[in-house]
Amino acid sequence: MKATTTLKKIGTGFREIHRLEPQLIPLTVLSSSLKAALPFVNLYFSSRIIDILSTTRDRRALILSVALALSINLFLFISSRTLENRYYMSRGLLYNKERGEIIRKLYSMDYEKLESPSFQNLLHKHQEAMDKTGSSLFRLSWMLSNWVSGGVMLIFSLVLLFPLLKISFRGGESFVESPWFAIALFAAIGIAVAIILLISRKISREWFRLSEQYMGIDKIYYYYTELISDYKTGKEIRTYQEQNLIEKDATQLVLTDGIAIQKKIAANSAKSSSLIAIIGAVIGFGIYLFIGLKGLAGLFSIGSLVCYTGSFMQVVQGVTAIANTTGQMPQVIPTMDYYFDIIHTEPTKQIGTLLPQEGPITIEFKNVSFRYPESENYALKSFSIKLENGEQLAVVGRNGSGKTTFIKLLCRLYDPQEGEILLNGVNIRNYDEKAYQKLFSVVFQDFSMFSFPLAENISVAEDYEEKRVWSCLEEAGIADDVRKMEQQLGTYLYKDVEETGVEISGGEAQKLALARALYKNAPFIVLDEPTAALDPIAEYEIYSKFNHFVGDKTAIYISHRLSSCRFCKHIAVFRQGELVQLGTHEELIQHQDGAYYELWNAQAQYYC
Ligand code: ADP
């Protein structure tokens, strides 16, 4: 990656940290500066105290030095601890805010994008980075902290080393006193820094490559461990004894391939730490030699010897930290990219600004063809149909014939690749998406109810009209069951959020989903297999109320129970993504070679 690109990305990363958690950068700078300054106070005062003890033995000066050393130590200690606590708090906030940004993005992005395997992979990688480092942006503040503390160490060291440098560059007769000695030492430090930077970059690139490999395995492991801990999937796992399969697919994979990768990662880190430690030791030896020889030549006091040695070591520590941290850019930047790739995902759907007019609704599919992303086959092909206001259409067809896809396109979860969908003669792409979706009350076949209080599940809001909620529950045939619950409308569904939540059956959930659709009271109602999970009595009750639910609304009703479709004016018969028949039951049943006749007969044969 080019240096300018890297710098730009670092800048963008810091701006984002500042936007999300403005306190983190100042806290990082302050707390790492204070932490880095602390050893120098001790170095300076130890050397002073040694000098006093070995020369004048002035009691007042001694007490003053000790008192000053203690007070400054105490001040730095307390303030650095206070700042550190606030720093950790701020780091936690960054984590939560980063998650918040991702959640907001996920909510507003195209459903099609969210569903794509490549995007799901990206999400997993980002989650991994969050789990490992506390936040993918945080690594940048960790770098800042090392740069600042390294820089502070260098500044303080150079201040303390100034007298030594003066002596070193003054020149003398022997090599020990000549400037070349100092130049050789600084050159050696410079070379060591460059080597550390290169090692760190190389190892860091390798680390990132291996981590990406590991994430592929880890994703499967995560999936399986979540399955095992989720009590909802526990039934299948036990009755089908899927433990062995899970053990083989997930655990073994992590234990063999995963561990092999982890070992490589660990060996790499060990190699880099050892190399850096060896280089540090060699430089350390050079420094001791440099200062020791100068000390032997009697160029400074014993106290100064302590101070110079300590300060030089801090120089090494500081530059090593800066070089090592900078070298880790190849893993920090791509990790940060995960976050930005998600955040910068822009909707590709054309979103219009038109607001649907109140009043009659006509929907028309004109030659619509649609393929799911990354799929080769058409789920709907050259599909045309028109629904007039107040019309009730039943949709029938075998599994996979495109019925649900038709609904998803109608609700604009996807856009067709060919053809157009019109609302009152205008392409739905021209409407404001949210306003358009407000037109539909939908019960999807694979509907979801959430671990919220029951009434909030129905009203999808914290403020709800209690009377209306009850009336919708009544219509959906579940009010009596809710009345029996201790918390009634306040009852939490499931136990994910609230321990006292209720576990509802599939049929009860379906009735609640129906009540939610009724509460929305949109002008267009779509019911995709709304009675699939209901017992025959409940199913009958729903059918008998169907006309009442729908009233004069436009409605689409998908069902495999063909007898229940007879009350719809039109029946659309789907086959392999195409609309093959459209008419009333009486018309369609006439065509003995038609798809409807085949379905009707099959049902009569198997169910009567
Ligand atoms: P139906 O509701 O009639 O059972 P669907 O509309 O759900 O049928 O599916 C139509 C076709 O599209 C099927 O072949 C199905 O496998 C495919 N399909 C459905 N959903 C997806 C998806 N999210 N991604 C890829 N293919 C899908």
XYZ file of C-alpha atoms and ligand atoms in Angstrom:
635
model
C 0.000 0.000 0.000
C 1.275 3.453 -0.883
C 2.466 5.645 1.987
C 0.012 8.392 1.000
C -2.894 5.940 1.009
C -1.816 4.658 4.419
C -1.573 8.202 5.763
C -5.009 9.059 4.357
C -6.497 5.977 5.982
C -4.889 6.811 9.321
C -6.316 10.319 9.060
C -9.780 8.966 8.255
C -9.496 6.513 11.176
C -8.599 9.259 13.668
C -11.369 11.509 12.379
C -13.850 8.680 12.865
C -12.594 8.007 16.414
C -12.931 11.707 17.136
C -16.446 11.763 15.690
C -17.600 8.744 17.672
C -15.788 9.320 20.951
C -14.163 12.768 21.073
C -12.543 12.162 24.474
C -10.536 9.121 23.452
C -7.726 10.828 21.532
C -6.943 13.478 24.210
C -7.173 10.821 26.927
C -4.832 8.523 24.977
C -2.293 11.315 24.487
C -2.435 12.489 28.102
C -2.382 9.128 29.817
C 0.408 7.707 27.657
C 2.478 10.896 28.104
C 2.173 10.743 31.879
C 2.974 7.048 31.971
C 6.047 7.577 29.800
C 7.235 10.532 31.919
C 7.189 8.636 35.223
C 10.494 6.660 34.818
C 12.373 9.875 34.016
C 11.413 11.473 37.312
C 12.977 8.511 39.082
C 16.024 8.535 36.835
C 16.627 12.213 37.360
C 16.136 12.155 41.147
C 18.081 8.889 41.698
C 21.051 10.377 39.897
C 20.750 13.584 41.911
C 20.503 11.702 45.218
C 23.510 9.498 44.314
C 25.516 12.612 43.418
C 24.588 14.320 46.714
C 25.483 11.192 48.694
C 28.755 10.684 46.886
C 29.846 14.349 46.997
C 28.505 17.114 49.298
C 26.172 14.952 51.452
C 24.098 18.117 51.889
C 21.176 17.068 54.076
C 18.801 19.845 52.995
C 19.411 19.171 49.333
C 18.966 15.457 49.974
C 15.631 15.889 51.822
C 14.426 18.319 49.173
C 15.276 15.888 46.367
C 13.604 12.954 48.133
C 10.507 15.026 48.929
C 10.271 16.366 45.389
C 10.762 12.878 43.909
C 8.030 11.471 46.136
C 5.561 14.289 45.476
C 6.048 14.260 41.706
C 5.788 10.468 41.723
C 2.590 10.641 43.731
C 1.121 13.322 41.488
C 1.998 11.473 38.294
C 0.807 8.173 39.724
C -2.590 9.496 40.831
C -3.180 11.525 37.687
C -2.065 8.746 35.350
C -4.331 6.255 37.148
C -7.294 8.644 36.997
C -6.676 9.275 33.328
C -6.190 5.582 32.688
C -9.594 4.792 34.208
C -11.249 7.419 32.073
C -9.315 6.139 29.077
C -10.669 2.587 29.587
C -14.180 3.959 29.953
C -13.796 5.951 26.767
C -12.428 2.873 24.992
C -15.533 0.928 26.061
C -17.705 3.739 24.735
C -15.889 3.640 21.394
C -16.630 -0.081 21.213
C -20.336 0.496 21.814
C -20.518 3.445 19.467
C -18.758 1.492 16.736
C -21.318 -1.283 17.183
C -24.086 1.315 17.102
C -22.797 2.678 13.786
C -22.734 -0.820 12.324
C -26.258 -1.582 13.556
C -27.605 1.664 12.080
C -25.931 0.844 8.789
C -27.272 -2.705 8.733
C -30.757 -1.424 9.312
C -30.655 1.113 6.504
C -28.777 -0.867 3.873
C -30.257 -2.732 0.935
C -31.745 -6.039 2.054
C -30.147 -7.606 -1.002
C -26.676 -6.497 0.108
C -27.264 -7.627 3.687
C -28.197 -11.083 2.464
C -25.165 -11.541 0.182
C -22.587 -14.088 1.396
C -19.687 -11.722 0.719
C -21.223 -9.051 2.941
C -21.983 -11.590 5.669
C -18.309 -12.596 5.503
C -17.250 -8.987 5.934
C -19.550 -8.679 8.950
C -17.979 -11.747 10.504
C -14.481 -10.388 9.974
C -15.450 -7.104 11.580
C -17.021 -8.911 14.537
C -13.843 -10.979 14.951
C -11.766 -7.811 14.962
C -14.092 -6.319 17.585
C -13.819 -9.428 19.737
C -10.040 -9.546 19.479
C -9.134 -5.908 19.903
C -12.157 -4.369 21.567
C -12.994 -2.304 18.494
C -11.511 -2.208 15.022
C -10.833 1.522 15.379
C -9.313 1.060 18.799
C -6.113 -0.410 17.329
C -5.415 3.023 15.925
C -5.666 4.626 19.350
C -3.379 1.867 20.638
C -0.866 2.909 17.969
C -1.270 6.548 18.944
C -0.614 5.629 22.556
C 2.652 3.878 21.608
C 3.723 6.697 19.315
C 3.062 9.298 21.999
C 4.763 7.364 24.801
C 7.703 6.544 22.476
C 7.940 10.225 21.519
C 7.757 11.414 25.138
C 10.457 8.901 26.091
C 12.674 10.229 23.308
C 12.175 13.889 24.273
C 12.815 13.311 27.996
C 15.801 11.048 27.261
C 17.389 13.594 24.970
C 16.912 16.323 27.599
C 18.577 14.152 30.259
C 21.248 12.997 27.823
C 22.029 16.536 26.637
C 25.118 16.976 28.879
C 26.434 13.605 27.692
C 25.853 14.513 24.072
C 27.677 17.774 24.635
C 30.674 15.907 26.013
C 30.449 13.319 23.224
C 30.539 15.838 20.406
C 33.130 18.085 22.036
C 35.941 15.831 20.816
C 38.968 14.549 22.653
C 42.174 12.695 22.068
C 40.985 9.100 22.493
C 38.302 7.315 20.451
C 36.148 7.165 23.631
C 35.967 10.954 23.602
C 35.695 11.391 19.825
C 32.373 12.323 18.164
C 32.716 9.246 15.934
C 32.032 7.036 18.935
C 28.667 8.748 19.481
C 27.920 8.830 15.742
C 28.630 5.069 15.508
C 26.263 4.419 18.403
C 23.449 6.530 16.911
C 23.976 4.921 13.519
C 23.682 1.490 15.167
C 20.453 2.576 16.878
C 19.164 3.908 13.544
C 19.961 0.653 11.755
C 18.347 -1.355 14.552
C 15.174 0.742 14.288
C 15.014 0.199 10.533
C 15.468 -3.563 10.982
C 12.751 -3.683 13.665
C 10.393 -1.750 11.396
C 10.981 -4.165 8.523
C 10.620 -7.275 10.730
C 7.475 -5.932 12.286
C 5.939 -5.101 8.889
C 6.757 -8.512 7.486
C 5.430 -10.384 10.510
C 2.370 -8.197 10.638
C 1.529 -8.902 6.967
C 1.911 -12.609 7.613
C -0.225 -12.302 10.751
C -2.987 -10.691 8.748
C -2.822 -13.331 5.992
C -3.006 -16.155 8.545
C -5.772 -14.427 10.510
C -7.896 -14.155 7.362
C -7.368 -17.890 6.803
C -8.292 -18.601 10.388
C -11.456 -16.532 10.170
C -12.822 -18.869 7.484
C -12.581 -21.772 9.924
C -13.613 -19.725 12.879
C -16.823 -18.670 11.131
C -17.937 -22.293 10.923
C -16.974 -22.840 14.533
C -18.924 -19.775 15.651
C -21.965 -20.961 13.729
C -21.895 -24.370 15.360
C -21.198 -23.128 18.882
C -24.107 -20.726 18.572
C -26.290 -23.615 17.431
C -25.285 -25.667 20.432
C -25.954 -22.916 22.944
C -29.293 -21.935 21.373
C -32.000 -23.933 23.105
C -34.273 -23.474 20.092
C -32.029 -25.716 17.974
C -31.357 -28.091 20.864
C -34.270 -30.361 19.915
C -32.906 -31.276 16.513
C -29.371 -31.624 17.791
C -30.536 -34.125 20.403
C -33.104 -36.096 18.460
C -30.954 -36.382 15.353
C -27.836 -36.758 17.483
C -26.093 -34.134 15.455
C -23.374 -33.752 18.077
C -21.030 -36.029 16.139
C -21.471 -34.093 12.923
C -20.968 -30.796 14.725
C -17.980 -32.196 16.556
C -16.485 -33.351 13.274
C -17.317 -30.271 11.205
C -16.622 -27.597 13.734
C -14.467 -28.722 16.592
C -12.198 -30.951 14.557
C -11.751 -28.263 11.961
C -10.681 -25.789 14.604
C -8.575 -28.381 16.356
C -6.683 -29.437 13.240
C -6.527 -26.742 10.550
C -7.349 -23.957 12.999
C -4.681 -24.943 15.488
C -2.137 -25.354 12.701
C -2.803 -21.751 11.670
C -2.772 -20.541 15.291
C 0.582 -22.258 15.778
C 1.972 -20.470 12.755
C 0.633 -17.155 14.107
C 2.182 -17.833 17.538
C 5.501 -18.943 15.975
C 5.560 -15.762 13.909
C 4.917 -13.521 16.918
C 7.551 -15.406 18.936
C 10.036 -15.002 16.084
C 9.445 -11.270 15.840
C 9.547 -10.700 19.630
C 12.781 -12.722 19.896
C 14.427 -10.879 17.022
C 13.394 -7.513 18.446
C 14.661 -8.578 21.903
C 18.017 -9.688 20.443
C 18.421 -6.427 18.544
C 17.509 -4.519 21.736
C 20.098 -6.496 23.719
C 22.843 -5.807 21.163
C 22.046 -2.102 21.202
C 21.868 -2.191 25.009
C 25.349 -3.701 25.075
C 26.613 -0.912 22.792
C 25.094 1.712 25.079
C 26.649 0.222 28.224
C 29.976 0.116 26.414
C 29.602 3.725 25.280
C 28.642 5.075 28.687
C 30.925 2.704 30.650
C 34.007 3.692 28.648
C 33.187 7.382 28.997
C 32.620 6.857 32.734
C 35.966 5.103 33.031
C 37.582 8.044 31.294
C 36.162 10.110 34.212
C 33.988 12.312 32.005
C 31.035 12.416 34.450
C 29.872 11.547 37.988
C 28.409 8.236 39.273
C 24.954 9.813 39.531
C 25.142 10.931 35.914
C 26.218 7.428 34.935
C 22.961 6.057 36.380
C 20.947 8.786 34.694
C 22.614 8.392 31.265
C 22.358 4.611 31.253
C 18.678 4.722 32.191
C 17.930 7.479 29.671
C 19.685 5.690 26.835
C 17.703 2.561 27.627
C 14.560 4.665 27.410
C 15.720 5.902 23.996
C 15.980 2.305 22.845
C 12.621 1.419 24.369
C 10.991 4.484 22.803
C 12.308 4.006 19.275
C 11.681 0.245 19.408
C 8.075 0.892 20.437
C 7.609 3.461 17.658
C 9.196 1.203 15.020
C 7.384 -1.927 16.163
C 4.031 -0.133 16.313
C 4.472 1.536 12.922
C 5.429 -1.838 11.482
C 2.045 -3.221 12.526
C 0.238 -1.002 10.075
C -0.363 -3.912 7.633
C -2.676 -5.516 10.164
C -4.220 -2.388 11.677
C -5.270 -0.724 8.406
C -7.080 -3.726 6.850
C -8.835 -4.415 10.169
C -10.013 -0.825 10.181
C -11.057 -1.234 6.532
C -13.639 -3.842 7.594
C -15.405 -1.148 9.572
C -15.209 1.466 6.819
C -16.239 -1.033 4.142
C -19.431 -1.671 6.115
C -20.056 1.958 6.995
C -19.424 3.175 3.460
C -21.751 0.618 1.877
C -24.221 2.834 0.116
C -27.660 1.730 -1.065
C -27.620 0.919 -4.756
C -31.374 0.903 -5.023
C -32.829 3.916 -6.701
C -34.816 5.715 -4.039
C -37.341 8.239 -5.192
C -39.011 11.054 -3.332
C -42.607 10.592 -4.437
C -45.065 9.946 -1.648
C -47.905 7.542 -2.482
C -51.177 9.391 -2.694
C -53.947 8.432 -0.348
C -56.836 6.677 -2.017
C -57.191 3.762 -4.396
C -54.172 1.571 -5.095
C -53.382 -0.258 -8.312
C -50.330 -2.469 -8.537
C -48.949 -3.774 -11.783
C -46.027 -6.115 -12.503
C -44.950 -5.557 -16.113
C -42.670 -8.213 -17.618
C -40.779 -8.603 -14.379
C -37.802 -10.981 -14.276
C -35.744 -11.515 -11.178
C -32.738 -13.569 -10.127
C -31.463 -13.628 -6.558
C -27.966 -12.178 -6.140
C -25.231 -14.684 -6.952
C -27.858 -17.059 -8.363
C -28.085 -18.262 -11.962
C -31.755 -19.221 -12.200
C -34.664 -16.879 -12.504
C -37.014 -16.985 -9.519
C -39.554 -14.984 -11.542
C -39.568 -14.768 -15.315
C -41.387 -12.338 -17.626
C -44.039 -12.007 -14.983
C -47.001 -9.697 -15.535
C -50.080 -9.173 -13.398
C -52.347 -6.261 -12.452
C -54.182 -5.852 -9.180
C -56.954 -3.328 -9.036
C -57.835 -1.464 -5.863
C -59.743 -3.655 -3.390
C -59.026 -6.796 -5.364
C -58.217 -9.997 -3.525
C -55.791 -12.295 -5.247
C -54.955 -15.828 -4.170
C -51.585 -17.170 -5.223
C -50.997 -20.890 -5.530
C -48.240 -23.076 -6.897
C -45.766 -25.723 -5.923
C -42.827 -25.037 -3.592
C -40.153 -22.909 -5.196
C -42.484 -21.603 -7.914
C -41.766 -17.966 -6.965
C -44.748 -17.027 -4.774
C -42.734 -15.545 -1.890
C -40.350 -13.861 -4.324
C -43.363 -12.110 -5.850
C -44.223 -10.729 -2.384
C -40.651 -9.682 -1.672
C -40.499 -7.772 -4.947
C -43.869 -6.225 -4.241
C -42.580 -4.975 -0.868
C -39.427 -3.723 -2.575
C -37.011 -5.868 -0.616
C -35.370 -6.411 -4.012
C -35.561 -4.661 -7.356
C -36.213 -6.725 -10.473
C -33.442 -6.956 -13.047
C -35.943 -6.635 -15.886
C -39.387 -5.137 -16.213
C -41.065 -2.772 -13.793
C -43.489 -2.690 -10.907
C -45.960 0.158 -10.955
C -47.987 1.717 -8.197
C -50.847 3.699 -9.674
C -48.980 3.736 -12.983
C -45.659 5.001 -11.538
C -42.556 2.813 -11.171
C -42.141 2.025 -7.487
C -38.485 3.076 -7.740
C -39.728 6.652 -7.893
C -41.403 6.475 -4.494
C -39.832 7.131 -1.137
C -39.032 3.602 0.043
C -40.285 3.922 3.622
C -43.493 5.630 2.564
C -44.044 2.945 -0.049
C -43.489 0.115 2.434
C -46.033 1.699 4.757
C -48.677 0.606 2.247
C -48.208 -3.054 3.124
C -49.216 -5.186 6.091
C -47.401 -8.451 5.522
C -47.300 -11.783 7.291
C -44.296 -13.538 5.768
C -44.149 -17.288 5.632
C -40.949 -17.220 7.706
C -42.103 -14.322 9.888
C -40.177 -13.340 13.013
C -41.505 -12.222 16.364
C -39.021 -10.573 18.707
C -38.060 -10.869 22.341
C -39.926 -7.668 23.221
C -43.071 -7.269 25.305
C -46.073 -8.700 23.502
C -47.851 -5.377 22.852
C -44.675 -3.872 21.383
C -44.433 -6.838 19.049
C -47.907 -6.021 17.793
C -47.682 -2.245 17.632
C -43.948 -2.073 16.779
C -43.760 0.943 19.075
C -43.354 1.647 22.767
C -46.439 3.845 22.733
C -49.396 1.823 21.650
C -53.158 2.019 21.727
C -54.057 -0.678 24.216
C -57.619 -1.048 22.981
C -56.499 -1.484 19.414
C -53.880 -4.063 20.396
C -56.572 -6.094 22.189
C -58.924 -5.830 19.265
C -56.237 -7.105 16.842
C -55.381 -9.958 19.218
C -59.082 -10.756 19.356
C -59.347 -10.854 15.574
C -56.275 -13.044 15.285
C -57.851 -15.433 17.811
C -55.229 -15.142 20.544
C -56.680 -12.580 22.982
C -57.903 -15.250 25.435
C -54.433 -16.802 25.639
C -52.883 -13.390 26.300
C -55.407 -12.663 29.043
C -54.228 -15.782 30.834
C -50.631 -14.532 30.885
C -49.572 -12.925 34.141
C -48.162 -9.776 32.509
C -50.730 -9.801 29.679
C -49.680 -7.160 27.106
C -46.435 -6.585 28.986
C -45.388 -10.242 28.683
C -42.025 -10.685 27.032
C -41.901 -13.202 24.213
C -39.166 -15.833 24.534
C -36.438 -15.777 27.121
C -33.584 -14.019 25.321
C -34.170 -10.678 27.036
C -36.335 -11.491 30.039
C -36.095 -14.647 32.128
C -39.837 -14.599 32.745
C -40.573 -14.396 29.011
C -43.002 -16.931 27.564
C -42.195 -19.576 25.034
C -45.004 -19.421 22.504
C -45.895 -22.188 20.087
C -45.524 -21.827 16.311
C -49.291 -21.426 15.950
C -49.473 -18.759 18.660
C -46.593 -16.893 17.033
C -48.418 -17.009 13.712
C -51.549 -15.521 15.304
C -49.434 -12.751 16.842
C -47.862 -12.080 13.446
C -51.351 -11.758 12.021
C -52.336 -9.385 14.844
C -49.236 -7.268 14.043
C -50.304 -7.061 10.400
C -53.817 -6.059 11.449
C -52.526 -3.381 13.826
C -50.521 -1.784 11.018
C -53.798 -1.356 9.169
C -52.138 -0.693 5.829
C -54.246 -0.421 2.675
C -52.630 -3.523 1.163
C -52.583 -6.778 3.070
C -50.360 -9.743 2.187
C -50.698 -13.088 3.891
C -48.129 -15.722 2.916
C -49.298 -19.084 4.267
C -50.927 -17.378 7.268
C -52.432 -20.556 8.654
C -49.617 -23.039 8.042
C -48.930 -23.491 11.762
C -52.538 -23.313 12.960
C -54.753 -26.144 14.167
C -57.839 -26.873 12.033
C -60.194 -24.925 14.311
C -57.968 -21.853 14.408
C -57.473 -22.156 10.658
C -61.215 -22.248 10.106
C -61.699 -19.213 12.351
C -59.103 -17.230 10.406
C -60.697 -18.157 7.064
C -64.148 -17.208 8.246
C -62.817 -13.829 9.359
C -60.740 -13.289 6.262
C -63.241 -11.043 4.515
C -63.629 -9.056 7.706
C -59.819 -8.598 8.057
C -59.414 -7.549 4.520
C -62.548 -5.433 4.204
C -62.141 -3.257 1.141
C -58.353 -3.493 1.177
C -56.328 -4.892 -1.659
C -55.045 -8.310 -0.616
C -52.779 -11.111 -1.681
C -53.227 -14.454 -0.102
C -50.809 -17.340 -0.592
C -51.921 -20.768 0.468
C -51.402 -24.412 -0.272
C -54.935 -25.145 0.908
C -56.693 -24.496 -2.343
C -60.174 -24.670 -0.876
C -59.292 -21.614 1.213
C -58.469 -19.613 -1.929
C -61.913 -19.927 -3.405
C -63.193 -16.802 -1.726
C -60.625 -14.651 -3.560
C -61.869 -13.129 -6.782
C -58.812 -14.194 -8.747
C -56.417 -17.065 -8.363
C -52.915 -16.784 -9.838
C -51.179 -20.067 -10.527
C -47.371 -20.021 -10.453
C -45.088 -22.587 -12.008
C -41.290 -22.345 -12.128
C -41.294 -18.605 -11.737
C -43.989 -17.981 -14.299
C -47.627 -17.033 -14.062
C -49.269 -19.895 -15.938
C -52.952 -19.330 -15.124
C -55.144 -16.559 -13.799
C -58.861 -16.745 -13.168
C -61.604 -17.694 -10.744
C -61.754 -21.159 -9.215
C -64.662 -22.048 -11.478
C -62.757 -20.954 -14.592
C -59.495 -22.624 -13.678
C -60.994 -25.941 -12.685
C -62.403 -26.267 -16.206
C -58.918 -26.680 -17.699
C -58.141 -30.275 -16.995
C -54.657 -29.997 -18.473
C -53.880 -26.889 -16.394
C -51.606 -26.567 -13.387
C -54.500 -25.551 -11.130
C -56.533 -28.636 -11.967
C -53.484 -30.781 -11.204
C -52.953 -29.107 -7.812
C -56.660 -29.238 -6.950
C -56.919 -32.905 -7.819
C -53.786 -33.816 -5.931
C -55.162 -32.095 -2.859
C -58.560 -33.751 -3.207
C -56.837 -37.115 -3.510
C -54.547 -36.733 -0.523
C -56.679 -34.725 1.886
C -60.237 -35.864 1.418
P -42.220 -20.297 -3.120
O -42.607 -19.188 -2.236
O -43.136 -20.475 -4.284
O -42.022 -21.599 -2.408
P -39.799 -18.805 -3.508
O -40.258 -17.538 -4.120
O -39.458 -18.780 -2.077
O -40.811 -19.974 -3.819
O -38.504 -19.300 -4.298
C -38.395 -19.273 -5.726
C -36.997 -19.747 -6.108
O -36.033 -18.829 -5.660
C -36.613 -21.086 -5.527
O -35.925 -21.820 -6.499
C -35.718 -20.762 -4.372
O -34.750 -21.750 -4.177
C -35.063 -19.475 -4.829
N -34.781 -18.588 -3.702
C -35.638 -18.174 -2.759
N -35.040 -17.344 -1.891
C -33.753 -17.233 -2.294
C -32.616 -16.508 -1.837
N -32.703 -15.699 -0.775
N -31.461 -16.644 -2.505
C -31.368 -17.425 -3.586
N -32.397 -18.131 -4.093
C -33.587 -18.046 -3.457
